[in-house]
Amino acid sequence: MKDYLAKAYAFDGKVRLYAANTTNTVYEAQQIHGLWPTATAALGRLLTGSVIMGAMYREGDELTLRLISQGPLEGMVTTTDAYGNVRGYVGNPQVFLQKNDTKKLDVSKAVGPGRLSVTKDLKMKNMFTSGVELQTGEIAEDLAYYFTASEQIPSAVSLGVKVNDDNTVKNAGGFILQRMPGCPEETIELIEKRLKNLPPVSKMLEDGLSPEEMIELITKGDHRILLTMDLQYQCDCNREKFERGLISLGESQLKEILETDGHIETVCHFCKTKYDFNASQIKALIEETK
Ligand SMILES: [Zn+2]
């Protein structure tokens, strides 16, 4: 089944609700980066939260989430657009930490204390960055806090990544619920009650629920689906991007590399594609700096 998200207005139009299945996207990330189980869960949750957030923005906008944190994961980065494309990486992919009592993957400990920073690149127009302290490092709570504290949109976020014993991805997904202005108190109470009784996302996915069915379970039918969107792990890197990056190093640094190494090997953080530049290609880049 393809990964996708569904967006709905719910509870008499006073709530925006997004639900997504991101199993293949997280599996792809796991394969590209060789992620160990806790790294899979952590990056999987952030990729899922990011790609849902991307659906909240306009076409052409790009959203980058950065976790600058002190745990063994050494931080994470994800970038997404408004078309369901997302990519990301962790500082250290080889993290496998479990909670002592439950043996559940300990994402909070792997992430550690730090900050979440969100950069919105509204292309051609402007770039905005805002950030919050991490609350728990469990990702969902941190994103919920970001929406509430930084964007003044009271939100509930639930994200789940289930990793099999053989380190493959069993399922991944999540939902984000946002209150619109003027949401009545009794609706807020009703939502809180529903969310409290809701099974974890991983359980819902395990039971075979689609994004629309997750929404249905929360709203009991009081919603209207506005759109569905395919989701995928996709990098937009190309050789020209890396050329521009190298040119920006400037003439003297490129000349130094040419004399000492004679070639440059670059690797995309997001998809691990390699771009090599030999001596004559470096010389051409030096010409470009002039
Ligand atoms: Zn790439």
CSV table of C-alpha atoms and ligand atoms in Angstrom, one decimal:
chain,number,residue,atom,x,y,z
A,1,MET,CA,0.0,0.0,0.0
A,2,LYS,CA,1.2,3.5,-0.8
A,3,ASP,CA,1.9,6.0,2.0
A,4,TYR,CA,-0.6,8.8,2.1
A,5,LEU,CA,-2.2,11.3,4.4
A,6,ALA,CA,-5.8,12.5,4.7
A,7,LYS,CA,-6.9,16.0,5.8
A,8,ALA,CA,-10.3,16.7,7.3
A,9,TYR,CA,-12.3,19.4,9.0
A,10,ALA,CA,-14.0,17.9,12.0
A,11,PHE,CA,-16.2,18.6,15.0
A,12,ASP,CA,-18.5,21.0,13.3
A,13,GLY,CA,-15.6,22.5,11.4
A,14,LYS,CA,-13.8,23.7,14.5
A,15,VAL,CA,-10.9,21.3,14.2
A,16,ARG,CA,-8.4,20.5,11.5
A,17,LEU,CA,-7.3,16.9,11.5
A,18,TYR,CA,-4.5,15.2,9.5
A,19,ALA,CA,-3.7,11.5,9.6
A,20,ALA,CA,-1.0,9.6,7.8
A,21,ASN,CA,0.5,6.2,7.1
A,22,THR,CA,4.3,6.6,6.5
A,23,THR,CA,5.4,3.0,6.7
A,24,ASN,CA,7.3,2.9,3.3
A,25,THR,CA,8.8,6.4,3.8
A,26,VAL,CA,10.3,5.4,7.2
A,27,TYR,CA,11.5,2.0,5.7
A,28,GLU,CA,13.2,3.9,2.9
A,29,ALA,CA,15.0,6.2,5.4
A,30,GLN,CA,16.0,3.1,7.5
A,31,GLN,CA,17.5,1.5,4.3
A,32,ILE,CA,19.3,4.6,3.1
A,33,HIS,CA,20.9,5.5,6.4
A,34,GLY,CA,21.3,2.0,7.9
A,35,LEU,CA,19.4,3.1,11.0
A,36,TRP,CA,19.4,1.0,14.1
A,37,PRO,CA,16.0,0.5,15.9
A,38,THR,CA,15.9,3.6,18.1
A,39,ALA,CA,17.3,5.8,15.4
A,40,THR,CA,14.6,4.4,13.1
A,41,ALA,CA,11.9,5.2,15.6
A,42,ALA,CA,13.2,8.7,16.2
A,43,LEU,CA,13.8,9.8,12.6
A,44,GLY,CA,10.6,8.0,11.6
A,45,ARG,CA,8.5,10.0,14.0
A,46,LEU,CA,10.2,13.3,12.9
A,47,LEU,CA,9.7,12.4,9.2
A,48,THR,CA,6.1,11.7,9.9
A,49,GLY,CA,5.5,14.9,11.9
A,50,SER,CA,7.3,16.9,9.2
A,51,VAL,CA,5.5,15.5,6.2
A,52,ILE,CA,2.1,16.2,7.9
A,53,MET,CA,3.3,19.7,8.7
A,54,GLY,CA,4.3,20.2,5.1
A,55,ALA,CA,0.6,19.6,4.1
A,56,MET,CA,-0.3,22.7,6.2
A,57,TYR,CA,1.7,25.0,4.0
A,58,ARG,CA,1.4,26.4,0.5
A,59,GLU,CA,2.7,25.0,-2.7
A,60,GLY,CA,6.3,25.9,-3.2
A,61,ASP,CA,7.0,26.4,0.5
A,62,GLU,CA,9.7,24.2,2.1
A,63,LEU,CA,9.9,23.3,5.8
A,64,THR,CA,13.0,22.2,7.6
A,65,LEU,CA,12.9,20.8,11.2
A,66,ARG,CA,16.2,20.6,13.1
A,67,LEU,CA,16.7,18.9,16.4
A,68,ILE,CA,19.9,20.2,18.0
A,69,SER,CA,20.1,17.8,20.9
A,70,GLN,CA,22.7,16.3,23.2
A,71,GLY,CA,21.7,12.6,23.2
A,72,PRO,CA,23.5,9.8,21.3
A,73,LEU,CA,21.5,10.5,18.1
A,74,GLU,CA,23.5,13.7,17.8
A,75,GLY,CA,20.5,15.6,16.4
A,76,MET,CA,18.2,15.2,13.4
A,77,VAL,CA,17.2,17.1,10.3
A,78,THR,CA,14.1,16.7,8.1
A,79,THR,CA,13.0,18.7,5.1
A,80,THR,CA,9.6,18.6,3.5
A,81,ASP,CA,7.5,20.4,0.9
A,82,ALA,CA,3.7,20.8,0.4
A,83,TYR,CA,3.5,17.9,-2.0
A,84,GLY,CA,4.2,15.0,0.4
A,85,ASN,CA,8.0,14.7,-0.3
A,86,VAL,CA,10.1,14.4,2.8
A,87,ARG,CA,13.8,13.5,3.5
A,88,GLY,CA,16.0,13.5,6.6
A,89,TYR,CA,19.0,12.2,8.5
A,90,VAL,CA,20.3,11.7,12.0
A,91,GLY,CA,23.7,12.6,13.3
A,92,ASN,CA,24.4,9.1,14.5
A,93,PRO,CA,22.4,6.3,12.9
A,94,GLN,CA,23.7,3.5,15.2
A,95,VAL,CA,21.6,4.0,18.2
A,96,PHE,CA,19.7,1.2,19.9
A,97,LEU,CA,18.4,2.2,23.4
A,98,GLN,CA,15.5,0.5,25.2
A,99,LYS,CA,13.6,1.5,28.3
A,100,ASN,CA,14.6,-0.7,31.2
A,101,ASP,CA,11.2,-1.5,32.4
A,102,THR,CA,9.1,-1.9,29.2
A,103,LYS,CA,11.9,-2.7,26.7
A,104,LYS,CA,10.3,-0.1,24.4
A,105,LEU,CA,12.6,1.9,22.2
A,106,ASP,CA,13.8,4.9,24.3
A,107,VAL,CA,13.5,7.8,21.8
A,108,SER,CA,13.6,10.4,24.5
A,109,LYS,CA,16.9,9.2,25.8
A,110,ALA,CA,18.4,8.8,22.3
A,111,VAL,CA,17.4,12.4,21.5
A,112,GLY,CA,18.4,14.0,24.8
A,113,PRO,CA,17.8,17.6,25.9
A,114,GLY,CA,18.0,20.2,23.2
A,115,ARG,CA,16.0,22.5,20.9
A,116,LEU,CA,13.6,22.1,18.0
A,117,SER,CA,14.0,24.7,15.3
A,118,VAL,CA,11.6,25.1,12.4
A,119,THR,CA,12.6,27.0,9.3
A,120,LYS,CA,9.9,28.0,6.8
A,121,ASP,CA,11.3,28.8,3.4
A,122,LEU,CA,8.5,30.6,1.6
A,123,LYS,CA,10.6,30.7,-1.6
A,124,MET,CA,11.2,34.0,-3.4
A,125,LYS,CA,9.5,35.8,-0.4
A,126,ASN,CA,11.1,35.1,2.9
A,127,MET,CA,12.6,32.7,5.4
A,128,PHE,CA,11.4,32.4,9.0
A,129,THR,CA,13.0,30.4,11.8
A,130,SER,CA,11.4,29.8,15.2
A,131,GLY,CA,12.2,27.3,17.9
A,132,VAL,CA,11.3,25.8,21.2
A,133,GLU,CA,13.1,23.8,23.9
A,134,LEU,CA,12.4,20.1,23.6
A,135,GLN,CA,9.9,19.0,26.2
A,136,THR,CA,10.4,15.3,26.3
A,137,GLY,CA,12.4,14.3,23.2
A,138,GLU,CA,9.6,11.9,22.3
A,139,ILE,CA,9.0,14.1,19.2
A,140,ALA,CA,5.2,14.1,19.3
A,141,GLU,CA,5.0,16.1,22.5
A,142,ASP,CA,7.7,18.4,21.2
A,143,LEU,CA,5.9,19.2,18.0
A,144,ALA,CA,2.6,19.8,20.0
A,145,TYR,CA,4.5,22.2,22.2
A,146,TYR,CA,5.9,23.9,19.2
A,147,PHE,CA,2.5,24.5,17.6
A,148,THR,CA,1.0,25.7,20.9
A,149,ALA,CA,3.9,27.9,22.1
A,150,SER,CA,5.3,29.2,18.8
A,151,GLU,CA,2.4,29.3,16.4
A,152,GLN,CA,-0.4,29.8,19.0
A,153,ILE,CA,-2.3,26.8,17.6
A,154,PRO,CA,-3.4,24.4,20.3
A,155,SER,CA,-2.6,21.0,18.9
A,156,ALA,CA,-2.5,17.3,19.7
A,157,VAL,CA,0.2,15.2,18.0
A,158,SER,CA,0.5,11.5,18.0
A,159,LEU,CA,3.3,9.6,16.1
A,160,GLY,CA,4.2,6.0,16.1
A,161,VAL,CA,6.9,3.9,14.5
A,162,LYS,CA,6.9,0.1,15.2
A,163,VAL,CA,10.2,-1.6,14.5
A,164,ASN,CA,10.3,-5.4,14.1
A,165,ASP,CA,12.8,-7.6,16.0
A,166,ASP,CA,14.8,-8.0,12.7
A,167,ASN,CA,15.0,-4.2,12.5
A,168,THR,CA,12.6,-3.8,9.6
A,169,VAL,CA,9.7,-1.3,9.9
A,170,LYS,CA,6.4,-2.9,10.8
A,171,ASN,CA,4.4,0.3,10.5
A,172,ALA,CA,4.7,4.1,10.9
A,173,GLY,CA,2.2,6.9,10.9
A,174,GLY,CA,0.5,9.5,13.0
A,175,PHE,CA,-2.0,12.3,13.3
A,176,ILE,CA,-2.1,16.0,14.1
A,177,LEU,CA,-5.3,17.6,15.5
A,178,GLN,CA,-5.5,21.4,15.6
A,179,ARG,CA,-8.1,23.6,17.2
A,180,MET,CA,-9.4,26.5,15.1
A,181,PRO,CA,-10.3,29.8,16.8
A,182,GLY,CA,-13.7,29.7,18.4
A,183,CYS,CA,-13.7,26.0,19.2
A,184,PRO,CA,-16.3,25.7,22.1
A,185,GLU,CA,-15.2,24.4,25.5
A,186,GLU,CA,-17.5,21.3,25.3
A,187,THR,CA,-15.8,20.3,22.0
A,188,ILE,CA,-12.4,20.7,23.6
A,189,GLU,CA,-13.5,18.4,26.5
A,190,LEU,CA,-15.0,15.9,24.0
A,191,ILE,CA,-11.8,15.8,22.0
A,192,GLU,CA,-9.7,15.3,25.1
A,193,LYS,CA,-11.8,12.4,26.2
A,194,ARG,CA,-11.7,10.8,22.7
A,195,LEU,CA,-7.9,11.1,22.5
A,196,LYS,CA,-7.4,9.7,26.0
A,197,ASN,CA,-9.3,6.5,25.0
A,198,LEU,CA,-7.6,6.2,21.6
A,199,PRO,CA,-5.3,3.3,21.0
A,200,PRO,CA,-1.6,4.2,20.2
A,201,VAL,CA,-1.0,5.0,16.5
A,202,SER,CA,1.1,1.8,16.1
A,203,LYS,CA,-1.9,-0.3,17.3
A,204,MET,CA,-4.3,1.4,14.9
A,205,LEU,CA,-1.9,0.8,12.0
A,206,GLU,CA,-1.4,-2.8,13.1
A,207,ASP,CA,-5.2,-3.2,13.1
A,208,GLY,CA,-5.1,-2.1,9.5
A,209,LEU,CA,-6.7,1.3,9.9
A,210,SER,CA,-6.3,3.7,7.0
A,211,PRO,CA,-5.7,7.4,7.6
A,212,GLU,CA,-9.4,8.0,6.9
A,213,GLU,CA,-10.3,5.3,9.5
A,214,MET,CA,-8.0,6.9,12.1
A,215,ILE,CA,-9.9,10.2,11.6
A,216,GLU,CA,-13.2,8.3,11.8
A,217,LEU,CA,-12.2,6.8,15.1
A,218,ILE,CA,-11.5,10.2,16.6
A,219,THR,CA,-14.5,12.1,15.2
A,220,LYS,CA,-17.1,9.3,15.2
A,221,GLY,CA,-18.2,10.5,11.8
A,222,ASP,CA,-18.3,14.3,12.5
A,223,HIS,CA,-15.9,15.2,9.8
A,224,ARG,CA,-15.4,16.0,6.1
A,225,ILE,CA,-12.3,14.7,4.2
A,226,LEU,CA,-10.8,17.6,2.2
A,227,LEU,CA,-8.0,15.9,0.5
A,228,THR,CA,-5.7,12.9,0.4
A,229,MET,CA,-2.0,13.2,-0.7
A,230,ASP,CA,0.6,10.5,-1.5
A,231,LEU,CA,3.7,10.6,0.7
A,232,GLN,CA,7.2,9.5,-0.2
A,233,TYR,CA,10.8,9.7,0.8
A,234,GLN,CA,12.3,11.9,-1.9
A,235,CYS,CA,15.5,13.9,-2.2
A,236,ASP,CA,15.8,16.8,-4.6
A,237,CYS,CA,19.6,16.9,-4.8
A,238,ASN,CA,21.5,17.1,-8.0
A,239,ARG,CA,25.0,17.8,-9.2
A,240,GLU,CA,24.3,21.5,-9.8
A,241,LYS,CA,23.4,22.1,-6.2
A,242,PHE,CA,26.7,20.6,-5.1
A,243,GLU,CA,28.6,22.7,-7.7
A,244,ARG,CA,27.0,25.8,-6.3
A,245,GLY,CA,28.0,24.8,-2.8
A,246,LEU,CA,31.6,24.3,-4.0
A,247,ILE,CA,31.7,27.5,-5.9
A,248,SER,CA,30.6,29.3,-2.7
A,249,LEU,CA,33.8,28.0,-1.0
A,250,GLY,CA,35.7,30.6,-3.1
A,251,GLU,CA,38.7,30.6,-5.4
A,252,SER,CA,41.5,30.2,-2.8
A,253,GLN,CA,40.0,27.3,-1.0
A,254,LEU,CA,39.2,25.4,-4.2
A,255,LYS,CA,42.8,26.0,-5.4
A,256,GLU,CA,44.0,24.5,-2.1
A,257,ILE,CA,41.9,21.4,-2.5
A,258,LEU,CA,43.0,21.0,-6.1
A,259,GLU,CA,46.7,21.2,-5.0
A,260,THR,CA,46.4,18.9,-2.0
A,261,ASP,CA,43.8,16.3,-3.0
A,262,GLY,CA,43.3,16.8,-6.7
A,263,HIS,CA,39.6,15.7,-6.4
A,264,ILE,CA,36.5,16.3,-4.3
A,265,GLU,CA,34.0,13.7,-3.2
A,266,THR,CA,30.7,15.0,-1.9
A,267,VAL,CA,27.9,12.9,-0.4
A,268,CYS,CA,24.3,14.1,0.0
A,269,HIS,CA,23.3,13.8,3.7
A,270,PHE,CA,19.7,13.0,2.8
A,271,CYS,CA,20.0,10.3,0.2
A,272,LYS,CA,23.7,9.3,0.2
A,273,THR,CA,24.2,10.0,-3.5
A,274,LYS,CA,27.8,10.7,-4.3
A,275,TYR,CA,29.0,13.5,-6.5
A,276,ASP,CA,32.7,13.4,-7.5
A,277,PHE,CA,34.7,16.2,-9.0
A,278,ASN,CA,38.0,15.5,-10.7
A,279,ALA,CA,40.8,18.0,-11.2
A,280,SER,CA,39.6,19.4,-14.5
A,281,GLN,CA,36.0,19.8,-13.1
A,282,ILE,CA,37.5,21.6,-10.0
A,283,LYS,CA,39.4,23.9,-12.4
A,284,ALA,CA,36.1,24.7,-14.1
A,285,LEU,CA,34.5,25.5,-10.8
A,286,ILE,CA,37.4,27.9,-10.0
A,287,GLU,CA,36.7,29.7,-13.2
A,288,GLU,CA,33.1,30.0,-12.1
A,289,THR,CA,34.2,31.8,-8.9
A,290,LYS,CA,35.8,34.6,-10.9
B,1,ZN,ZN,20.1,13.7,-2.0
